[in-house]
mmCIF file of C-alpha atoms in Angstrom:
data_model
loop_
_atom_site.group_PDB
_atom_site.id
_atom_site.type_symbol
_atom_site.label_atom_id
_atom_site.label_comp_id
_atom_site.label_asym_id
_atom_site.label_seq_id
_atom_site.Cartn_x
_atom_site.Cartn_y
_atom_site.Cartn_z
ATOM 1 C CA MET Q 1 -64.781 -118.818 -37.114
ATOM 2 C CA SER Q 2 -64.583 -115.123 -36.262
ATOM 3 C CA THR Q 3 -67.004 -112.814 -38.078
ATOM 4 C CA ARG Q 4 -64.773 -109.799 -37.512
ATOM 5 C CA PRO Q 5 -63.261 -108.157 -40.593
ATOM 6 C CA LEU Q 6 -59.785 -109.448 -41.411
ATOM 7 C CA PHE Q 7 -56.711 -107.909 -42.972
ATOM 8 C CA PRO Q 8 -56.464 -105.554 -44.810
ATOM 9 C CA THR Q 9 -59.715 -104.027 -43.530
ATOM 10 C CA THR Q 10 -58.530 -104.606 -39.972
ATOM 11 C CA ARG Q 11 -55.017 -103.522 -39.102
ATOM 12 C CA MET Q 12 -54.316 -103.940 -35.382
ATOM 13 C CA ARG Q 13 -51.223 -101.750 -35.614
ATOM 14 C CA ARG Q 14 -53.363 -98.647 -36.242
ATOM 15 C CA LEU Q 15 -53.942 -98.507 -32.485
ATOM 16 C CA ARG Q 16 -50.223 -98.755 -31.710
ATOM 17 C CA TYR Q 17 -48.600 -96.050 -33.819
ATOM 18 C CA ASN Q 18 -49.208 -93.155 -31.417
ATOM 19 C CA SER Q 19 -48.104 -93.212 -27.754
ATOM 20 C CA ASN Q 20 -51.029 -91.032 -26.617
ATOM 21 C CA LEU Q 21 -53.502 -93.455 -28.163
ATOM 22 C CA ARG Q 22 -51.675 -96.428 -26.643
ATOM 23 C CA ASP Q 23 -52.065 -94.801 -23.218
ATOM 24 C CA MET Q 24 -55.750 -94.055 -23.773
ATOM 25 C CA ILE Q 25 -56.685 -97.634 -24.610
ATOM 26 C CA ALA Q 26 -54.331 -99.418 -22.220
ATOM 27 C CA GLU Q 27 -56.235 -102.190 -20.454
ATOM 28 C CA THR Q 28 -54.021 -102.267 -17.352
ATOM 29 C CA THR Q 29 -52.490 -99.293 -15.589
ATOM 30 C CA LEU Q 30 -50.248 -99.275 -12.528
ATOM 31 C CA SER Q 31 -50.863 -96.744 -9.775
ATOM 32 C CA THR Q 32 -49.254 -96.006 -6.421
ATOM 33 C CA ASN Q 33 -52.672 -96.905 -4.996
ATOM 34 C CA ASP Q 34 -51.921 -100.518 -5.947
ATOM 35 C CA LEU Q 35 -48.713 -100.731 -3.922
ATOM 36 C CA VAL Q 36 -47.787 -101.911 -0.441
ATOM 37 C CA MET Q 37 -44.163 -101.670 0.735
ATOM 38 C CA PRO Q 38 -42.831 -104.417 3.044
ATOM 39 C CA LEU Q 39 -40.574 -103.107 5.829
ATOM 40 C CA PHE Q 40 -38.428 -104.756 8.513
ATOM 41 C CA VAL Q 41 -38.225 -103.277 12.012
ATOM 42 C CA CYS Q 42 -35.504 -104.235 14.503
ATOM 43 C CA PRO Q 43 -34.453 -103.200 18.035
ATOM 44 C CA GLY Q 44 -32.198 -100.268 18.857
ATOM 45 C CA GLU Q 45 -31.913 -96.612 17.886
ATOM 46 C CA ASN Q 46 -30.576 -95.095 14.683
ATOM 47 C CA VAL Q 47 -30.069 -98.599 13.260
ATOM 48 C CA THR Q 48 -29.986 -99.308 9.538
ATOM 49 C CA ASN Q 49 -28.788 -102.804 8.654
ATOM 50 C CA PRO Q 50 -28.653 -103.131 4.839
ATOM 51 C CA ILE Q 51 -29.927 -106.438 3.474
ATOM 52 C CA SER Q 52 -27.175 -107.639 1.148
ATOM 53 C CA SER Q 53 -29.432 -109.716 -1.098
ATOM 54 C CA MET Q 54 -32.096 -106.987 -1.420
ATOM 55 C CA PRO Q 55 -30.524 -103.723 -2.671
ATOM 56 C CA GLY Q 56 -32.116 -100.623 -1.165
ATOM 57 C CA ASN Q 57 -33.772 -102.528 1.682
ATOM 58 C CA ALA Q 58 -32.702 -102.716 5.319
ATOM 59 C CA GLN Q 59 -33.656 -103.707 8.821
ATOM 60 C CA MET Q 60 -34.501 -100.449 10.589
ATOM 61 C CA SER Q 61 -34.974 -99.421 14.193
ATOM 62 C CA VAL Q 62 -38.289 -97.759 15.008
ATOM 63 C CA ASP Q 63 -36.962 -94.189 14.704
ATOM 64 C CA VAL Q 64 -35.443 -94.865 11.267
ATOM 65 C CA LEU Q 65 -38.560 -96.760 10.186
ATOM 66 C CA VAL Q 66 -40.759 -93.760 10.977
ATOM 67 C CA GLU Q 67 -38.637 -91.574 8.698
ATOM 68 C CA LYS Q 68 -38.814 -94.224 5.969
ATOM 69 C CA CYS Q 69 -42.592 -94.309 6.239
ATOM 70 C CA LYS Q 70 -42.729 -90.522 5.920
ATOM 71 C CA GLU Q 71 -40.605 -90.717 2.779
ATOM 72 C CA LEU Q 72 -42.824 -93.417 1.270
ATOM 73 C CA TYR Q 73 -46.044 -91.646 2.189
ATOM 74 C CA PHE Q 74 -45.047 -88.404 0.510
ATOM 75 C CA MET Q 75 -43.937 -90.347 -2.573
ATOM 76 C CA GLY Q 76 -47.492 -91.694 -2.812
ATOM 77 C CA VAL Q 77 -46.955 -95.154 -1.283
ATOM 78 C CA LYS Q 78 -49.510 -94.951 1.495
ATOM 79 C CA SER Q 79 -49.506 -98.515 2.783
ATOM 80 C CA VAL Q 80 -46.787 -100.608 4.432
ATOM 81 C CA LEU Q 81 -46.535 -104.216 5.583
ATOM 82 C CA LEU Q 82 -44.481 -104.672 8.758
ATOM 83 C CA PHE Q 83 -42.247 -107.573 9.772
ATOM 84 C CA GLY Q 84 -40.451 -107.643 13.122
ATOM 85 C CA ILE Q 85 -37.041 -108.840 14.274
ATOM 86 C CA PRO Q 86 -37.307 -109.259 18.065
ATOM 87 C CA GLU Q 87 -34.625 -108.804 20.698
ATOM 88 C CA HIS Q 88 -35.245 -112.333 21.984
ATOM 89 C CA LYS Q 89 -36.916 -115.361 20.409
ATOM 90 C CA ASP Q 90 -38.709 -118.245 22.113
ATOM 91 C CA LEU Q 91 -40.068 -121.679 21.248
ATOM 92 C CA ASP Q 92 -43.624 -120.705 20.329
ATOM 93 C CA GLY Q 93 -43.456 -117.034 19.290
ATOM 94 C CA THR Q 94 -45.192 -115.603 22.357
ATOM 95 C CA CYS Q 95 -42.674 -112.739 22.324
ATOM 96 C CA ALA Q 96 -44.744 -111.324 19.427
ATOM 97 C CA THR Q 97 -47.965 -111.243 21.464
ATOM 98 C CA GLN Q 98 -46.899 -108.623 24.016
ATOM 99 C CA ASP Q 99 -47.977 -104.991 23.842
ATOM 100 C CA HIS Q 100 -44.320 -103.861 23.975
ATOM 101 C CA SER Q 101 -43.188 -106.174 21.149
ATOM 102 C CA ILE Q 102 -41.190 -104.668 18.306
ATOM 103 C CA VAL Q 103 -43.966 -104.334 15.686
ATOM 104 C CA GLN Q 104 -46.454 -103.023 18.239
ATOM 105 C CA ARG Q 105 -43.968 -100.302 19.205
ATOM 106 C CA ALA Q 106 -43.406 -99.471 15.549
ATOM 107 C CA VAL Q 107 -47.137 -99.193 14.819
ATOM 108 C CA ARG Q 108 -47.679 -96.731 17.660
ATOM 109 C CA ALA Q 109 -44.662 -94.625 16.627
ATOM 110 C CA ILE Q 110 -45.676 -94.474 12.958
ATOM 111 C CA LYS Q 111 -49.294 -93.626 13.722
ATOM 112 C CA GLU Q 112 -48.230 -90.790 16.007
ATOM 113 C CA VAL Q 113 -46.481 -89.100 13.085
ATOM 114 C CA LEU Q 114 -48.530 -90.396 10.135
ATOM 115 C CA PRO Q 115 -52.060 -91.138 11.353
ATOM 116 C CA ASN Q 116 -53.360 -91.681 7.804
ATOM 117 C CA ILE Q 117 -50.781 -94.178 6.583
ATOM 118 C CA TYR Q 118 -52.273 -97.659 6.226
ATOM 119 C CA ILE Q 119 -50.340 -100.193 8.293
ATOM 120 C CA ILE Q 120 -50.673 -103.930 7.697
ATOM 121 C CA ALA Q 121 -49.018 -106.307 10.157
ATOM 122 C CA ASP Q 122 -47.808 -109.711 9.085
ATOM 123 C CA ILE Q 123 -49.084 -112.320 11.549
ATOM 124 C CA CYS Q 124 -46.736 -115.287 11.793
ATOM 125 C CA ASN Q 125 -44.257 -116.810 14.203
ATOM 126 C CA CYS Q 126 -41.254 -117.617 12.008
ATOM 127 C CA GLU Q 127 -39.430 -114.371 12.910
ATOM 128 C CA TYR Q 128 -40.127 -114.927 16.608
ATOM 129 C CA THR Q 129 -39.388 -118.624 17.175
ATOM 130 C CA SER Q 130 -35.922 -119.854 18.050
ATOM 131 C CA HIS Q 131 -36.310 -122.724 15.547
ATOM 132 C CA GLY Q 132 -37.523 -120.544 12.657
ATOM 133 C CA HIS Q 133 -40.745 -122.420 11.957
ATOM 134 C CA CYS Q 134 -44.123 -120.725 11.825
ATOM 135 C CA GLY Q 135 -45.541 -122.163 15.033
ATOM 136 C CA THR Q 136 -45.248 -124.412 18.046
ATOM 137 C CA ILE Q 137 -43.292 -127.625 17.420
ATOM 138 C CA ILE Q 138 -44.752 -130.896 18.714
ATOM 139 C CA ASP Q 139 -43.141 -134.211 17.734
ATOM 140 C CA GLY Q 140 -40.956 -132.532 15.131
ATOM 141 C CA ASP Q 141 -43.701 -130.670 13.254
ATOM 142 C CA VAL Q 142 -45.725 -127.478 13.647
ATOM 143 C CA ASP Q 143 -48.838 -128.113 15.736
ATOM 144 C CA ASN Q 144 -51.759 -126.476 13.943
ATOM 145 C CA ASP Q 145 -54.138 -125.676 16.798
ATOM 146 C CA LEU Q 146 -51.577 -124.562 19.394
ATOM 147 C CA THR Q 147 -50.080 -122.237 16.790
ATOM 148 C CA ILE Q 148 -53.469 -120.657 16.091
ATOM 149 C CA GLU Q 149 -53.786 -119.677 19.762
ATOM 150 C CA THR Q 150 -50.536 -117.687 19.579
ATOM 151 C CA LEU Q 151 -51.451 -116.116 16.250
ATOM 152 C CA CYS Q 152 -54.795 -114.882 17.593
ATOM 153 C CA LYS Q 153 -53.098 -113.269 20.588
ATOM 154 C CA GLN Q 154 -50.610 -111.598 18.264
ATOM 155 C CA ALA Q 155 -53.414 -110.233 16.062
ATOM 156 C CA VAL Q 156 -55.356 -108.808 19.006
ATOM 157 C CA SER Q 157 -52.230 -107.176 20.451
ATOM 158 C CA LEU Q 158 -51.434 -105.533 17.120
ATOM 159 C CA ALA Q 159 -55.016 -104.331 16.681
ATOM 160 C CA LYS Q 160 -54.775 -102.797 20.135
ATOM 161 C CA ALA Q 161 -51.553 -101.037 19.059
ATOM 162 C CA GLY Q 162 -53.432 -99.406 16.173
ATOM 163 C CA VAL Q 163 -52.653 -101.531 13.140
ATOM 164 C CA ASP Q 164 -55.160 -101.086 10.303
ATOM 165 C CA MET Q 165 -55.131 -104.656 8.982
ATOM 166 C CA VAL Q 166 -53.734 -108.029 10.011
ATOM 167 C CA ALA Q 167 -52.266 -110.455 7.495
ATOM 168 C CA PRO Q 168 -51.802 -114.040 8.751
ATOM 169 C CA SER Q 169 -49.112 -115.764 6.681
ATOM 170 C CA ASP Q 170 -48.711 -119.032 8.610
ATOM 171 C CA MET Q 171 -50.966 -121.312 6.517
ATOM 172 C CA MET Q 172 -52.464 -123.108 9.530
ATOM 173 C CA ASP Q 173 -55.861 -124.693 8.860
ATOM 174 C CA GLY Q 174 -58.738 -122.759 10.403
ATOM 175 C CA ARG Q 175 -56.751 -119.754 11.576
ATOM 176 C CA ILE Q 176 -58.859 -117.166 9.746
ATOM 177 C CA GLY Q 177 -62.074 -118.162 11.520
ATOM 178 C CA GLU Q 178 -60.412 -118.239 14.938
ATOM 179 C CA MET Q 179 -58.661 -114.913 14.340
ATOM 180 C CA ARG Q 180 -61.907 -113.292 13.213
ATOM 181 C CA LYS Q 181 -63.620 -114.474 16.393
ATOM 182 C CA SER Q 182 -60.747 -113.259 18.587
ATOM 183 C CA LEU Q 183 -60.697 -109.824 16.980
ATOM 184 C CA ASP Q 184 -64.483 -109.457 17.206
ATOM 185 C CA ARG Q 185 -64.580 -110.677 20.793
ATOM 186 C CA ASN Q 186 -62.088 -107.957 21.742
ATOM 187 C CA GLY Q 187 -63.976 -105.193 19.944
ATOM 188 C CA TYR Q 188 -61.883 -105.083 16.754
ATOM 189 C CA TYR Q 189 -64.667 -106.055 14.378
ATOM 190 C CA LYS Q 190 -63.624 -103.218 12.015
ATOM 191 C CA THR Q 191 -60.119 -104.661 11.570
ATOM 192 C CA PRO Q 192 -59.890 -106.490 8.216
ATOM 193 C CA ILE Q 193 -58.008 -109.726 7.646
ATOM 194 C CA MET Q 194 -55.865 -110.127 4.547
ATOM 195 C CA SER Q 195 -55.156 -113.826 4.407
ATOM 196 C CA TYR Q 196 -52.097 -115.373 2.799
ATOM 197 C CA SER Q 197 -54.557 -117.911 1.410
ATOM 198 C CA ALA Q 198 -52.358 -119.510 -1.241
ATOM 199 C CA LYS Q 199 -48.813 -119.315 0.096
ATOM 200 C CA TYR Q 200 -46.521 -121.734 -1.643
ATOM 201 C CA ALA Q 201 -43.469 -123.568 -0.303
ATOM 202 C CA SER Q 202 -41.319 -121.586 -2.697
ATOM 203 C CA GLY Q 203 -37.646 -121.172 -3.467
ATOM 204 C CA PHE Q 204 -38.222 -117.451 -4.049
ATOM 205 C CA TYR Q 205 -38.131 -116.572 -0.324
ATOM 206 C CA GLY Q 206 -34.376 -116.797 0.217
ATOM 207 C CA PRO Q 207 -33.558 -113.065 0.507
ATOM 208 C CA PHE Q 208 -36.545 -112.520 2.823
ATOM 209 C CA ARG Q 209 -35.221 -115.125 5.240
ATOM 210 C CA GLU Q 210 -32.011 -113.135 5.494
ATOM 211 C CA ALA Q 211 -34.009 -109.925 6.017
ATOM 212 C CA ALA Q 212 -36.362 -111.362 8.652
ATOM 213 C CA GLU Q 213 -33.837 -113.764 10.180
ATOM 214 C CA SER Q 214 -36.451 -116.479 9.825
ATOM 215 C CA ALA Q 215 -34.804 -119.441 8.102
ATOM 216 C CA PRO Q 216 -35.926 -122.732 9.707
ATOM 217 C CA LYS Q 217 -33.243 -124.458 11.757
ATOM 218 C CA PHE Q 218 -34.368 -127.908 10.589
ATOM 219 C CA GLY Q 219 -36.595 -129.446 7.944
ATOM 220 C CA ASN Q 220 -38.705 -127.278 5.668
ATOM 221 C CA ARG Q 221 -42.190 -125.777 5.519
ATOM 222 C CA ALA Q 222 -43.729 -128.236 3.075
ATOM 223 C CA THR Q 223 -46.137 -129.629 5.698
ATOM 224 C CA TYR Q 224 -47.974 -126.324 5.928
ATOM 225 C CA GLN Q 225 -47.124 -124.207 2.879
ATOM 226 C CA MET Q 226 -48.582 -125.241 -0.474
ATOM 227 C CA ASP Q 227 -47.084 -127.553 -3.069
ATOM 228 C CA PRO Q 228 -46.046 -125.485 -6.148
ATOM 229 C CA ARG Q 229 -47.524 -128.162 -8.421
ATOM 230 C CA ASN Q 230 -51.103 -127.457 -7.291
ATOM 231 C CA SER Q 231 -53.656 -124.808 -8.241
ATOM 232 C CA ASP Q 232 -56.978 -126.524 -7.518
ATOM 233 C CA GLU Q 233 -55.766 -126.859 -3.939
ATOM 234 C CA ALA Q 234 -55.176 -123.098 -3.870
ATOM 235 C CA VAL Q 235 -58.776 -122.518 -4.911
ATOM 236 C CA ARG Q 236 -59.951 -124.712 -2.018
ATOM 237 C CA GLU Q 237 -57.723 -122.799 0.420
ATOM 238 C CA ILE Q 238 -59.072 -119.463 -0.824
ATOM 239 C CA GLU Q 239 -62.669 -120.668 -0.640
ATOM 240 C CA MET Q 240 -62.199 -121.818 2.958
ATOM 241 C CA ASP Q 241 -60.581 -118.552 4.023
ATOM 242 C CA ILE Q 242 -63.414 -116.525 2.512
ATOM 243 C CA ALA Q 243 -65.963 -118.696 4.326
ATOM 244 C CA GLU Q 244 -64.081 -118.145 7.607
ATOM 245 C CA GLY Q 245 -64.113 -114.360 7.232
ATOM 246 C CA ALA Q 246 -61.132 -113.230 5.141
ATOM 247 C CA ASP Q 247 -61.711 -109.774 3.670
ATOM 248 C CA ILE Q 248 -58.851 -109.977 1.167
ATOM 249 C CA VAL Q 249 -57.111 -113.099 -0.134
ATOM 250 C CA MET Q 250 -53.468 -113.258 -1.169
ATOM 251 C CA VAL Q 251 -51.361 -115.327 -3.523
ATOM 252 C CA LYS Q 252 -47.645 -115.623 -2.721
ATOM 253 C CA PRO Q 253 -45.310 -115.606 -4.653
ATOM 254 C CA ALA Q 254 -46.757 -113.688 -7.589
ATOM 255 C CA LEU Q 255 -44.719 -114.164 -10.743
ATOM 256 C CA SER Q 256 -44.759 -117.974 -10.952
ATOM 257 C CA TYR Q 257 -48.404 -118.105 -9.829
ATOM 258 C CA LEU Q 258 -50.151 -115.662 -12.170
ATOM 259 C CA ASP Q 259 -52.592 -118.434 -13.053
ATOM 260 C CA VAL Q 260 -53.587 -118.720 -9.386
ATOM 261 C CA ILE Q 261 -54.055 -114.944 -9.107
ATOM 262 C CA TYR Q 262 -56.290 -115.091 -12.180
ATOM 263 C CA ARG Q 263 -58.358 -117.944 -10.764
ATOM 264 C CA ALA Q 264 -58.685 -116.243 -7.371
ATOM 265 C CA LYS Q 265 -60.061 -113.086 -8.968
ATOM 266 C CA HIS Q 266 -62.350 -114.669 -11.515
ATOM 267 C CA GLU Q 267 -63.708 -117.530 -9.426
ATOM 268 C CA PHE Q 268 -64.438 -115.534 -6.260
ATOM 269 C CA ASN Q 269 -64.677 -111.847 -7.299
ATOM 270 C CA MET Q 270 -62.963 -110.862 -4.049
ATOM 271 C CA PRO Q 271 -60.223 -108.290 -3.448
ATOM 272 C CA VAL Q 272 -56.986 -110.111 -4.312
ATOM 273 C CA ALA Q 273 -53.475 -109.247 -3.157
ATOM 274 C CA ALA Q 274 -50.298 -110.646 -4.668
ATOM 275 C CA TYR Q 275 -46.884 -110.653 -3.028
ATOM 276 C CA ASN Q 276 -44.057 -109.882 -5.456
ATOM 277 C CA VAL Q 277 -41.569 -111.583 -3.174
ATOM 278 C CA SER Q 278 -37.923 -110.991 -2.311
ATOM 279 C CA GLY Q 279 -36.472 -113.509 -4.770
ATOM 280 C CA GLU Q 280 -38.418 -111.983 -7.643
ATOM 281 C CA PHE Q 281 -37.177 -108.525 -6.628
ATOM 282 C CA SER Q 282 -33.561 -109.586 -6.166
ATOM 283 C CA MET Q 283 -33.355 -111.403 -9.514
ATOM 284 C CA VAL Q 284 -34.368 -108.238 -11.354
ATOM 285 C CA HIS Q 285 -31.772 -106.159 -9.512
ATOM 286 C CA ALA Q 286 -29.015 -108.736 -9.947
ATOM 287 C CA ALA Q 287 -29.609 -109.012 -13.694
ATOM 288 C CA ALA Q 288 -29.890 -105.237 -14.066
ATOM 289 C CA GLU Q 289 -26.586 -104.713 -12.228
ATOM 290 C CA LYS Q 290 -24.908 -106.937 -14.833
ATOM 291 C CA ASP Q 291 -26.625 -104.996 -17.672
ATOM 292 C CA TRP Q 292 -28.353 -108.181 -18.798
ATOM 293 C CA ILE Q 293 -31.768 -106.473 -18.681
ATOM 294 C CA ASP Q 294 -33.289 -103.010 -18.470
ATOM 295 C CA GLY Q 295 -34.232 -103.222 -14.783
ATOM 296 C CA GLU Q 296 -36.884 -100.491 -14.769
ATOM 297 C CA ARG Q 297 -38.588 -101.844 -17.863
ATOM 298 C CA VAL Q 298 -38.621 -105.428 -16.583
ATOM 299 C CA MET Q 299 -39.840 -104.289 -13.149
ATOM 300 C CA LEU Q 300 -42.806 -102.468 -14.687
ATOM 301 C CA GLU Q 301 -43.535 -105.397 -16.999
ATOM 302 C CA ILE Q 302 -43.619 -107.837 -14.081
ATOM 303 C CA LEU Q 303 -45.829 -105.645 -11.894
ATOM 304 C CA THR Q 304 -48.184 -104.933 -14.796
ATOM 305 C CA SER Q 305 -48.499 -108.673 -15.435
ATOM 306 C CA ILE Q 306 -49.443 -109.202 -11.786
ATOM 307 C CA LYS Q 307 -52.151 -106.576 -11.988
ATOM 308 C CA ARG Q 308 -53.310 -107.828 -15.381
ATOM 309 C CA ALA Q 309 -53.732 -111.307 -13.884
ATOM 310 C CA GLY Q 310 -56.230 -109.864 -11.399
ATOM 311 C CA ALA Q 311 -54.381 -108.481 -8.372
ATOM 312 C CA ASP Q 312 -55.958 -105.415 -6.787
ATOM 313 C CA ILE Q 313 -53.062 -104.980 -4.341
ATOM 314 C CA ILE Q 314 -49.393 -105.626 -5.092
ATOM 315 C CA ILE Q 315 -47.016 -106.039 -2.167
ATOM 316 C CA THR Q 316 -43.596 -105.271 -3.606
ATOM 317 C CA TYR Q 317 -40.112 -104.121 -2.623
ATOM 318 C CA HIS Q 318 -40.126 -102.190 -5.902
ATOM 319 C CA ALA Q 319 -42.720 -99.749 -4.503
ATOM 320 C CA PRO Q 320 -40.361 -96.733 -4.082
ATOM 321 C CA GLU Q 321 -38.882 -97.245 -7.550
ATOM 322 C CA VAL Q 322 -42.320 -97.472 -9.133
ATOM 323 C CA ALA Q 323 -43.548 -94.403 -7.259
ATOM 324 C CA LYS Q 324 -40.614 -92.359 -8.532
ATOM 325 C CA LEU Q 325 -41.192 -93.478 -12.110
ATOM 326 C CA LEU Q 326 -44.915 -92.748 -11.951
ATOM 327 C CA LYS Q 327 -44.291 -89.338 -10.416
ATOM 328 C CA ASN Q 328 -41.799 -88.403 -13.141
#
């Protein structure tokens, strides 16, 4: 039984009547410092390919991407997460490991103009393989250890290009430890790893697969991405990644996995990122376009819930919208 005074001595609404007071005692506050904007870079010059299922987002050639990064940076969004669409794909994603690959070129171009922007590179093979899976296929399934070899080469190449952080999203067992060793062995011991530690086999990724041209040509990703029914398994994944050298752990998607974000933060007291994924973004915009919801209000409510659950970093396609609202 609570020993706190009850009504009418205690009236909880006293703290809600005035907006200034509500702001002063707010437990959770969004900031542009929390935000990372995902961006898609493609070959060519002066290319902007709008993504139909993700309003306001597009595949961009390097020159257009640089201008977009400048716009974001001066709005207060000072970190981006890059995904690449290559000119040519291959069976095991080795096209992403070369120094002239699309994301490597983008990193060098952005850093030349904006040396202080924080660039995170997604490390995975699904955009770069002809079959759309996240690694090398052996006997109809992704081979764990062969895939790790390619991922490590990709990470080292991107570190060499000047990326600030690598973010492996493949969900192969043991890849964080091997990537940490590869980076250190090549002199990139200062490069942090943000691990997609609890990445679920989710239905919320549909618009992203259009954006990144990464839909699998056969089967699904259930043999390597996590089962949405499990959270204890996510804790084990996170624990293993931390032991192998992850500097930041990530939960993806965010909205349906707030409980996992909460557990990650409170059980490990590590920096936690959450990916507010494409499907979550697109649902808000689709409903807002039909006037079913107040899009801005719902967007802020969702992102605040993600931070309230424990996320220190929120990767979100809403970043420019949030930055404008916060600025105004």
